[in-house]
Structure formats: C-alpha cells, structure tokens
Amino acid sequence: MATIVNVRPVVLSAPYGFEGCAENVLHLPNGLRGCSMVEITLDNGVKGLGEGYLGVFAPDVFSSIARLVGTAITGDDISNGYGAVLAKAKTVTAYWSLQGAAQHVISAIEIALVDALSRVREIPAVELFGGKKVESIAMYGSGGDSLHPQYMAQELEQLAQRGIRTLKIRARHHQAAKTIWTIEAGRQYGIRVAVDMTQNLTIEGQTAAQVKAFCDHIKRETGEELVFVEECLGLDKLTQLPLLALQEGIVVAGGEIVTTKEELFDRIDANYYNVVQPDASVLGGIGDTIAVCEYAQQRSVNPVVHSWGGPVAMMANYVAAFATGCSLIEYPMPHFELRSAMCNLESRIHDGHFHLGDDIGLGVTLTDDIEGQFPHTNDALYHCFPMEDGLQQLEDSHRHWVKA
C-alpha cells in the first residue's frame, strides 16, 4: 500500500535576481521571489514534491486550492499508479477552473504524485514515462534582462563559462538597440540571441507588423536572424501568430501560460508556433507536458519546455524533455537561492548540455531547515503591472545601448 495521508501546500520565498536586473526593478522590487509547492506524504513515510507556478503571483490562492484538493485525495492509494487519484483531483476544480489558476495546483499535485510514486518504486521519475530518450540536452540561457551593457556582458560570460551557445534576452519592438548590442557582443563567444518580447504582461500588445519590422531591422543591422521570438504578441492578438510563424526568417515561440494540453494541441494545429513551450507547473503536470511534446514533434513543431519556476518545476519539465528526446531546454539565469538549496542543478551542466542523472524521484529535496531559511513573505509577490520607479529606470537604460 502507498496511501496518501497528508497533502500540504508549501509556499516559500527566497532572494532572486542580480545587480542591474530589470525584472527586479519592474516586478520584484524587494529582491525576493515566491515558490509554491505541494508535499504529498504516504503512509510508508515517503514524500513527493510538486510545484505550481501560480504562487509567484497569488500564493494564498494556490494554498487554498491545494488544501481543497488535498482533502479529496487523502486516503487514496497510489501503489498501482496515480491516474485515478489525479482524475479525482481534477474533478474537484474542473467545474469552475478547468483552465486557469486551479490547473497550476493540479500541476503541482500531479508532479508530487510522480515524485512520490517513483520514490516508492525506487526509480528515477523519468522511468515512469518510459525512460530517457537522450543522455543530454543542449541548454539556452534565459536571462538578458540587464539594464546596462556591463551586466549583459556578465551574462554572456556566465554562459560562455558553461559552454551554452544561446542567450534569450528580453526586448520589445522598440528595443532593437539592446538586441543589436547583445548579438554583436555575443559573437566573441559564439553565442546567438533569441528574444522574449514578454507580451503575456502587456495589454494592449504588439502587432504582427511591429514584430516583423523588428526582426527585419535586426537582420539588416547585424546580418543575423534571431534564434526565435517568444511571446511576441499580446493576449489580445494571438490569432495574428500564424502570420508570423509562416514568415521566412522568423521563428515564433510560445505557449508557457497555456493551462491545458488540448489548447496547445489546437494552437499547434492552427500554426501558432514554430517552437512550442509547455510548462509542467502550469499545464497539468509532467504527463500532459509529455503529450504536448510528442504531439508537436509529430507535426514538425519543436518542443522546448518552459522552466522558469523553482527547482521542482525545473526538474519536472526536464523529465518531460528527456522522456521525449527534446533538443533544447531552458536554463534560467537570474540567481534564485531556493534552486541551489533544493537541487544541485549546476553540477549537471557539462559543455552547454544538461544531464538528468539517476536520482530517485525528481532529485529535489525539501528539509525543515530549508523551510526555516526561506519563509513565505508578501514582499515576494510578483507585480505583473510594472513598478513606476522601475519603468523610469528601464526608460533611462535605453540610452546606454544606443551609445554602446
């Protein structure tokens, strides 16, 4: 027997970012970031950890839903698999949140069930999904949010030291100078550039015409095409994505906030993306992320998992990537102390590639000491609407890239 005896939401906060990081001044002005997890305890003492992205923005909502779902599945046995337990968890929230916030909690529940069951069976989590299809996967550096060239230069050096050859920066259609500077500075390391246009945080968003003009301008000025442009259109303009995805020289990436595999299937079929970016901490868990990756591969769309969360979310997404043989995964660059406290991720990076290893379960550990060191605080809330002081600093930073 492997009966669930407790389901506990765990919300922690930890120092995040770096000097000169735009994300800090815009969205995390106190230098702290939250992480929302679920811990499932079995009657044999085994514990499994899951993570849902929601707690970055709304930790109290995450905890409330997790407790509600936890009550429903306590007493259930997972020794023969967790499918029936997960179905019950989904039923608790499906009427009022089949898409959206509750799916982040369902994601955490599923990931925790995977972690617990693989620990019961004493196997790596990836073995529940058929094992690794590849031994290592190339990484791209996900950062590029520096306010000044001196900090961007440090980001490039950080990647070069790890052998990573792609940097994703944050820039919108009016920030071509920053993009051009980074492309030119990256050449000394053989590093190419992708751009996250962060339109999930913008209403009203950019247009397809603005994005095309931006990409064309970058190509004229540098002679290079961007590796991809991510989340390049706002939530109010998603139907324009196929106009870009079919353009020669433009690689459209996105999908990180989609909360069901069926919606991503539909977007893939509608030619929204050249690169689809499911996130196991949002989409419903590892199993559904694997389903999206496989669906994309069958339709010549490149799956590259989104992994901007805490250590549990990162490892869950990496398990999905290895189970489907993905060719590229995200490496979040801003320092987040909780990642290094719960999982030794850096030791798994060799020559720009990530190696999953053979740890039992997900390979992530939560202790009483870690919980005591990183207690939850409301100072860690992510402000989706940017801070006014941060907007001014961002505006002032534009001149540095032009001068450079």
Coordinates of C-alpha atoms in Angstrom, one line a residue:
M1 CA 0.0 0.0 0.0
A2 CA 1.1 3.6 -0.6
T3 CA -1.8 5.6 0.8
I4 CA -1.9 9.4 0.9
V5 CA -2.1 10.6 4.5
N6 CA -1.4 14.3 4.0
V7 CA -1.3 16.9 1.3
R8 CA 0.4 20.1 2.4
P9 CA 0.9 23.4 0.5
V10 CA 4.4 24.8 1.0
V11 CA 5.0 28.4 -0.1
L12 CA 8.5 29.8 0.3
S13 CA 10.3 33.0 -0.6
A14 CA 14.0 33.4 -1.5
P15 CA 16.4 36.1 -2.8
Y16 CA 16.2 36.4 -6.5
G17 CA 17.9 38.3 -9.4
F18 CA 21.2 40.2 -9.7
E19 CA 22.5 43.7 -9.7
G20 CA 21.2 45.6 -12.8
C21 CA 18.3 43.1 -13.4
A22 CA 15.3 44.8 -15.0
E23 CA 12.9 42.1 -13.7
N24 CA 13.7 43.1 -10.1
V25 CA 13.1 46.8 -10.5
L26 CA 10.0 46.2 -12.6
H27 CA 8.3 43.3 -10.9
L28 CA 10.2 42.1 -7.8
P29 CA 11.4 45.3 -6.1
N30 CA 12.2 43.6 -2.8
G31 CA 14.6 41.2 -4.4
L32 CA 12.5 38.2 -3.3
R33 CA 10.5 35.7 -5.3
G34 CA 7.9 33.1 -4.2
C35 CA 7.7 29.4 -4.9
S36 CA 4.5 27.4 -4.4
M37 CA 4.8 23.7 -3.8
V38 CA 2.7 20.7 -2.7
E39 CA 4.1 18.0 -0.5
I40 CA 2.3 14.6 -0.5
T41 CA 3.0 12.2 2.3
L42 CA 2.3 8.5 2.1
D43 CA 1.6 6.1 5.0
N44 CA 5.0 4.5 4.4
G45 CA 6.7 7.8 5.1
V46 CA 7.6 8.6 1.5
K47 CA 7.1 12.2 0.5
G48 CA 6.7 13.6 -3.0
L49 CA 7.1 17.2 -4.1
G50 CA 5.2 19.1 -6.8
E51 CA 5.2 22.8 -7.9
G52 CA 2.6 25.1 -9.5
Y53 CA 3.6 28.4 -10.9
L54 CA 0.6 30.3 -9.5
G55 CA 2.3 31.1 -6.2
V56 CA 4.6 33.5 -7.8
F57 CA 1.6 35.8 -8.3
A58 CA -1.1 34.6 -5.9
P59 CA 0.3 32.3 -3.1
D60 CA -2.8 32.4 -1.0
V61 CA -5.0 31.3 -3.8
F62 CA -2.6 28.4 -4.5
S63 CA -2.6 27.3 -0.9
S64 CA -6.4 27.5 -0.6
I65 CA -7.0 25.3 -3.7
A66 CA -4.2 22.9 -2.7
R67 CA -5.9 22.3 0.7
L68 CA -9.3 21.8 -1.0
V69 CA -7.9 19.2 -3.5
G70 CA -5.8 17.6 -0.8
T71 CA -8.8 16.8 1.3
A72 CA -10.4 15.0 -1.6
I73 CA -7.5 12.7 -2.3
T74 CA -6.3 11.9 1.2
G75 CA -6.8 8.2 1.9
D76 CA -6.3 7.2 -1.7
D77 CA -3.7 4.6 -2.7
I78 CA -1.2 5.1 -5.5
S79 CA 0.7 1.9 -5.3
N80 CA -0.7 0.7 -8.7
G81 CA -0.5 4.1 -10.3
Y82 CA -1.8 7.7 -9.7
G83 CA -4.2 8.1 -12.6
A84 CA -7.4 7.6 -10.6
V85 CA -6.2 9.9 -7.9
L86 CA -5.3 12.6 -10.4
A87 CA -8.7 12.3 -12.1
K88 CA -10.4 12.8 -8.7
A89 CA -8.2 15.9 -8.1
K90 CA -9.2 17.4 -11.5
T91 CA -12.9 16.7 -10.7
V92 CA -12.7 18.9 -7.6
T93 CA -11.8 22.0 -9.7
A94 CA -13.0 21.3 -13.2
Y95 CA -16.4 22.9 -12.9
W96 CA -15.0 26.3 -12.0
S97 CA -11.4 26.2 -13.3
L98 CA -10.7 23.6 -15.9
Q99 CA -8.5 26.3 -17.4
G100 CA -6.6 28.8 -15.3
A101 CA -5.5 29.1 -11.7
A102 CA -6.6 25.7 -10.5
Q103 CA -4.6 24.0 -13.2
H104 CA -1.4 25.3 -11.6
V105 CA -2.4 23.4 -8.4
I106 CA -3.4 20.3 -10.4
S107 CA 0.1 20.5 -12.0
A108 CA 1.7 20.6 -8.5
I109 CA -0.5 17.6 -7.4
E110 CA 0.5 15.5 -10.5
I111 CA 4.2 16.3 -10.1
A112 CA 4.1 15.4 -6.4
L113 CA 2.3 12.1 -7.3
V114 CA 5.0 11.3 -9.9
D115 CA 7.8 12.1 -7.3
A116 CA 6.1 10.0 -4.6
L117 CA 5.3 7.0 -6.8
S118 CA 8.8 6.9 -8.3
R119 CA 10.3 7.1 -4.8
V120 CA 8.1 4.2 -3.7
R121 CA 9.4 2.2 -6.7
E122 CA 12.9 3.5 -6.1
I123 CA 13.4 4.6 -9.7
P124 CA 14.1 8.0 -11.3
A125 CA 10.9 9.8 -12.2
V126 CA 11.6 9.6 -15.9
E127 CA 11.3 5.8 -15.7
L128 CA 7.6 6.2 -15.1
F129 CA 7.3 7.6 -18.6
G130 CA 9.5 5.1 -20.5
G131 CA 12.9 6.4 -19.5
K132 CA 15.3 8.8 -21.1
K133 CA 15.3 9.1 -24.9
V134 CA 18.6 11.0 -24.9
E135 CA 21.5 11.3 -22.5
S136 CA 21.9 15.1 -22.6
I137 CA 20.1 18.1 -23.9
A138 CA 21.5 21.4 -25.1
M139 CA 20.5 24.4 -22.9
Y140 CA 19.8 28.0 -23.8
G141 CA 20.4 30.8 -21.3
S142 CA 17.2 32.5 -20.3
G143 CA 18.0 36.0 -18.9
G144 CA 19.1 39.0 -20.9
D145 CA 17.2 41.3 -18.7
S146 CA 20.1 43.6 -17.8
L147 CA 19.6 47.4 -17.6
H148 CA 23.1 48.2 -18.8
P149 CA 25.6 46.6 -21.2
Q150 CA 28.1 45.9 -18.3
Y151 CA 25.6 43.5 -16.8
M152 CA 24.7 41.9 -20.1
A153 CA 28.4 41.3 -20.7
Q154 CA 28.5 39.4 -17.4
E155 CA 25.5 37.3 -18.5
L156 CA 27.3 36.4 -21.7
E157 CA 30.4 35.4 -19.8
Q158 CA 28.3 33.3 -17.5
L159 CA 27.0 31.3 -20.4
A160 CA 30.4 31.1 -22.1
Q161 CA 31.8 29.5 -18.9
R162 CA 29.2 26.8 -19.1
G163 CA 29.5 26.2 -22.8
I164 CA 26.0 27.5 -23.6
R165 CA 25.7 29.0 -27.0
T166 CA 22.3 30.7 -27.0
L167 CA 21.1 33.7 -24.9
K168 CA 17.5 34.7 -24.7
I169 CA 17.1 38.4 -23.8
R170 CA 14.0 40.4 -23.0
A171 CA 13.2 43.2 -25.5
R172 CA 10.1 44.6 -27.1
H173 CA 9.7 46.1 -30.6
H174 CA 11.2 49.5 -29.7
Q175 CA 14.3 48.0 -28.0
A176 CA 16.2 47.0 -31.1
A177 CA 19.4 48.7 -29.9
K178 CA 19.7 46.4 -26.9
T179 CA 19.2 43.4 -29.1
I180 CA 21.8 44.5 -31.7
W181 CA 24.3 45.2 -28.9
T182 CA 23.9 41.7 -27.5
I183 CA 24.2 40.0 -30.9
E184 CA 27.4 41.8 -31.6
A185 CA 28.8 41.2 -28.1
G186 CA 27.9 37.6 -28.2
R187 CA 29.9 36.9 -31.3
Q188 CA 33.2 36.6 -29.4
Y189 CA 31.7 33.6 -27.6
G190 CA 29.8 32.1 -30.5
I191 CA 26.6 32.9 -28.7
R192 CA 23.4 33.6 -30.7
V193 CA 20.4 35.5 -29.5
A194 CA 16.7 34.8 -29.0
V195 CA 14.2 37.5 -27.8
D196 CA 11.4 37.1 -25.3
M197 CA 9.1 40.0 -26.0
T198 CA 7.1 39.4 -22.8
Q199 CA 3.7 40.2 -24.3
N200 CA 2.0 38.0 -21.7
L201 CA 2.5 41.0 -19.4
T202 CA 1.0 43.6 -21.9
I203 CA -2.5 44.7 -22.8
E204 CA -2.7 46.1 -25.4
G205 CA 0.0 44.1 -27.1
Q206 CA 2.3 44.4 -30.0
T207 CA 1.1 43.7 -33.5
A208 CA 2.4 41.2 -36.0
A209 CA 3.6 44.1 -38.2
Q210 CA 5.7 45.6 -35.4
V211 CA 7.3 42.2 -34.7
K212 CA 8.1 41.6 -38.3
A213 CA 9.6 45.1 -38.6
F214 CA 11.7 44.5 -35.5
C215 CA 13.1 41.2 -36.9
D216 CA 13.8 42.7 -40.3
H217 CA 15.6 45.6 -38.7
I218 CA 17.8 43.2 -36.6
K219 CA 18.7 41.2 -39.7
R220 CA 19.6 44.4 -41.6
E221 CA 21.8 45.7 -38.9
T222 CA 23.5 42.5 -37.8
G223 CA 23.2 40.1 -40.7
E224 CA 21.8 37.6 -38.3
E225 CA 18.3 36.1 -37.7
L226 CA 17.1 35.7 -34.2
V227 CA 17.0 32.1 -32.9
F228 CA 13.4 32.7 -32.0
V229 CA 11.0 35.4 -30.8
E230 CA 9.0 34.3 -27.8
E231 CA 5.5 35.5 -26.6
C232 CA 5.8 38.2 -29.3
L233 CA 2.0 39.1 -29.4
G234 CA -0.3 40.2 -26.6
L235 CA -3.1 38.1 -25.3
D236 CA -5.5 40.3 -27.4
K237 CA -3.7 39.5 -30.7
L238 CA -2.9 35.8 -30.5
T239 CA -4.8 35.0 -33.8
Q240 CA -2.1 37.0 -35.6
L241 CA 0.6 34.5 -34.6
P242 CA 0.2 32.3 -37.8
L243 CA 1.0 35.4 -39.9
L244 CA 4.4 35.4 -38.2
A245 CA 5.0 31.7 -37.8
L246 CA 4.8 31.3 -41.6
Q247 CA 7.2 34.1 -42.4
E248 CA 10.6 33.1 -43.6
G249 CA 13.4 34.0 -41.2
I250 CA 11.0 34.4 -38.1
V251 CA 10.8 31.5 -35.6
V252 CA 7.8 32.0 -33.3
A253 CA 7.9 30.5 -29.8
G254 CA 5.3 30.5 -27.1
G255 CA 2.7 28.7 -25.0
E256 CA 4.1 28.9 -21.5
I257 CA 0.9 30.2 -19.9
V258 CA -1.5 27.7 -21.5
T259 CA -3.1 25.5 -18.9
T260 CA -4.4 22.6 -20.9
K261 CA -2.8 20.2 -23.3
E262 CA -5.9 20.4 -25.6
E263 CA -5.5 24.2 -26.0
L264 CA -1.9 23.7 -27.0
F265 CA -2.9 21.0 -29.4
D266 CA -5.3 23.4 -31.0
R267 CA -2.7 26.2 -31.2
I268 CA -0.2 23.8 -32.8
D269 CA -2.8 22.7 -35.4
A270 CA -3.5 26.4 -36.1
N271 CA 0.2 27.1 -36.8
Y272 CA 0.7 29.5 -33.9
Y273 CA 4.2 28.3 -33.2
N274 CA 7.4 27.0 -34.7
V275 CA 8.6 26.4 -31.2
V276 CA 6.1 25.4 -28.5
Q277 CA 6.9 25.9 -24.8
P278 CA 4.7 23.9 -22.5
D279 CA 5.3 24.2 -18.7
A280 CA 4.6 21.2 -16.4
S281 CA 3.9 23.5 -13.5
V282 CA 1.2 25.2 -15.5
L283 CA -0.2 22.7 -18.0
G284 CA -1.3 20.0 -15.6
G285 CA 1.9 18.1 -14.9
I286 CA 4.6 16.0 -16.4
G287 CA 2.3 13.6 -18.3
D288 CA 0.4 16.3 -20.2
T289 CA 3.7 18.1 -21.0
I290 CA 5.0 14.9 -22.5
A291 CA 1.8 14.6 -24.5
V292 CA 2.3 18.1 -25.9
C293 CA 5.9 17.5 -26.7
E294 CA 5.0 14.3 -28.6
Y295 CA 2.1 16.0 -30.4
A296 CA 4.4 18.8 -31.5
Q297 CA 7.1 16.5 -32.7
Q298 CA 4.6 14.6 -34.9
R299 CA 3.7 17.9 -36.6
S300 CA 7.2 19.3 -37.1
V301 CA 7.0 21.8 -34.3
N302 CA 10.0 22.0 -32.0
P303 CA 9.0 21.5 -28.3
V304 CA 11.2 23.4 -25.8
V305 CA 9.9 23.2 -22.3
H306 CA 9.5 26.4 -20.3
S307 CA 11.3 26.1 -17.0
W308 CA 11.3 29.5 -15.2
G309 CA 10.0 28.2 -11.9
G310 CA 11.6 26.8 -8.8
P311 CA 13.7 23.6 -8.6
V312 CA 10.7 21.2 -8.6
A313 CA 9.2 22.8 -11.7
M314 CA 12.5 22.8 -13.5
M315 CA 13.2 19.2 -12.8
A316 CA 9.6 18.2 -13.8
N317 CA 10.0 20.0 -17.1
Y318 CA 13.4 18.4 -17.7
V319 CA 11.9 15.0 -17.0
A320 CA 9.3 15.7 -19.8
A321 CA 12.1 16.8 -22.1
F322 CA 14.2 13.8 -21.6
A323 CA 11.3 11.4 -21.9
T324 CA 10.5 12.8 -25.3
G325 CA 14.1 13.5 -26.6
C326 CA 13.8 17.2 -26.9
S327 CA 16.8 19.0 -28.4
L328 CA 16.8 22.2 -26.3
I329 CA 15.8 23.2 -22.8
E330 CA 15.7 26.5 -20.8
Y331 CA 18.3 27.4 -18.3
P332 CA 17.1 30.3 -16.1
M333 CA 20.0 32.6 -15.4
P334 CA 18.9 35.0 -12.6
H335 CA 20.1 33.6 -9.2
F336 CA 17.3 32.1 -7.1
E337 CA 18.6 30.8 -3.8
L338 CA 15.9 28.2 -3.5
R339 CA 17.1 26.3 -6.6
S340 CA 20.6 25.8 -5.3
A341 CA 19.3 24.9 -1.8
M342 CA 17.0 22.1 -3.0
C343 CA 18.8 20.7 -6.0
N344 CA 22.4 20.7 -7.3
L345 CA 21.5 21.7 -10.9
E346 CA 24.8 23.3 -11.8
S347 CA 26.7 20.1 -11.4
R348 CA 24.6 18.5 -14.1
I349 CA 25.7 21.0 -16.8
H350 CA 28.6 20.0 -19.0
D351 CA 29.7 21.7 -22.2
G352 CA 26.4 23.5 -22.5
H353 CA 24.3 20.4 -22.0
F354 CA 22.2 19.2 -19.1
H355 CA 22.4 15.6 -17.8
L356 CA 19.4 14.4 -15.9
G357 CA 21.2 11.9 -13.7
D358 CA 19.8 8.8 -12.0
D359 CA 18.5 10.2 -8.7
I360 CA 15.4 8.5 -7.3
G361 CA 12.3 10.6 -7.9
L362 CA 12.8 14.1 -9.2
G363 CA 16.0 14.5 -7.4
V364 CA 14.8 17.5 -5.4
T365 CA 14.9 17.7 -1.6
L366 CA 12.9 19.8 0.9
T367 CA 14.0 19.9 4.6
D368 CA 12.8 21.6 7.7
D369 CA 16.0 23.7 7.6
I370 CA 15.2 24.9 4.1
E371 CA 11.6 25.8 5.1
G372 CA 13.0 27.7 8.1
Q373 CA 15.6 29.5 6.0
F374 CA 13.1 30.7 3.3
P375 CA 9.8 31.5 4.9
H376 CA 7.0 33.0 2.8
T377 CA 6.7 36.7 2.8
N378 CA 4.3 39.0 0.9
D379 CA 7.3 41.1 -0.1
A380 CA 8.0 38.3 -2.7
L381 CA 4.8 38.9 -4.7
Y382 CA 5.4 39.4 -8.4
H383 CA 3.9 42.7 -9.7
C384 CA 2.6 42.0 -13.2
F385 CA 1.8 45.7 -13.6
P386 CA 5.4 47.2 -13.5
M387 CA 6.5 49.5 -10.7
E388 CA 6.7 53.1 -11.7
D389 CA 10.2 53.6 -10.5
G390 CA 11.3 50.5 -12.5
L391 CA 9.7 51.8 -15.7
Q392 CA 11.7 55.0 -15.3
Q393 CA 14.9 53.1 -14.8
L394 CA 14.1 51.0 -17.9
E395 CA 13.4 54.1 -19.9
D396 CA 16.7 55.7 -18.8
S397 CA 18.6 52.5 -19.7
H398 CA 17.7 52.8 -23.4
R399 CA 20.4 55.4 -24.0
H400 CA 23.2 53.0 -22.8
W401 CA 22.5 50.5 -25.6
V402 CA 22.5 53.2 -28.2
K403 CA 25.7 54.8 -27.0
A404 CA 27.3 51.3 -26.8

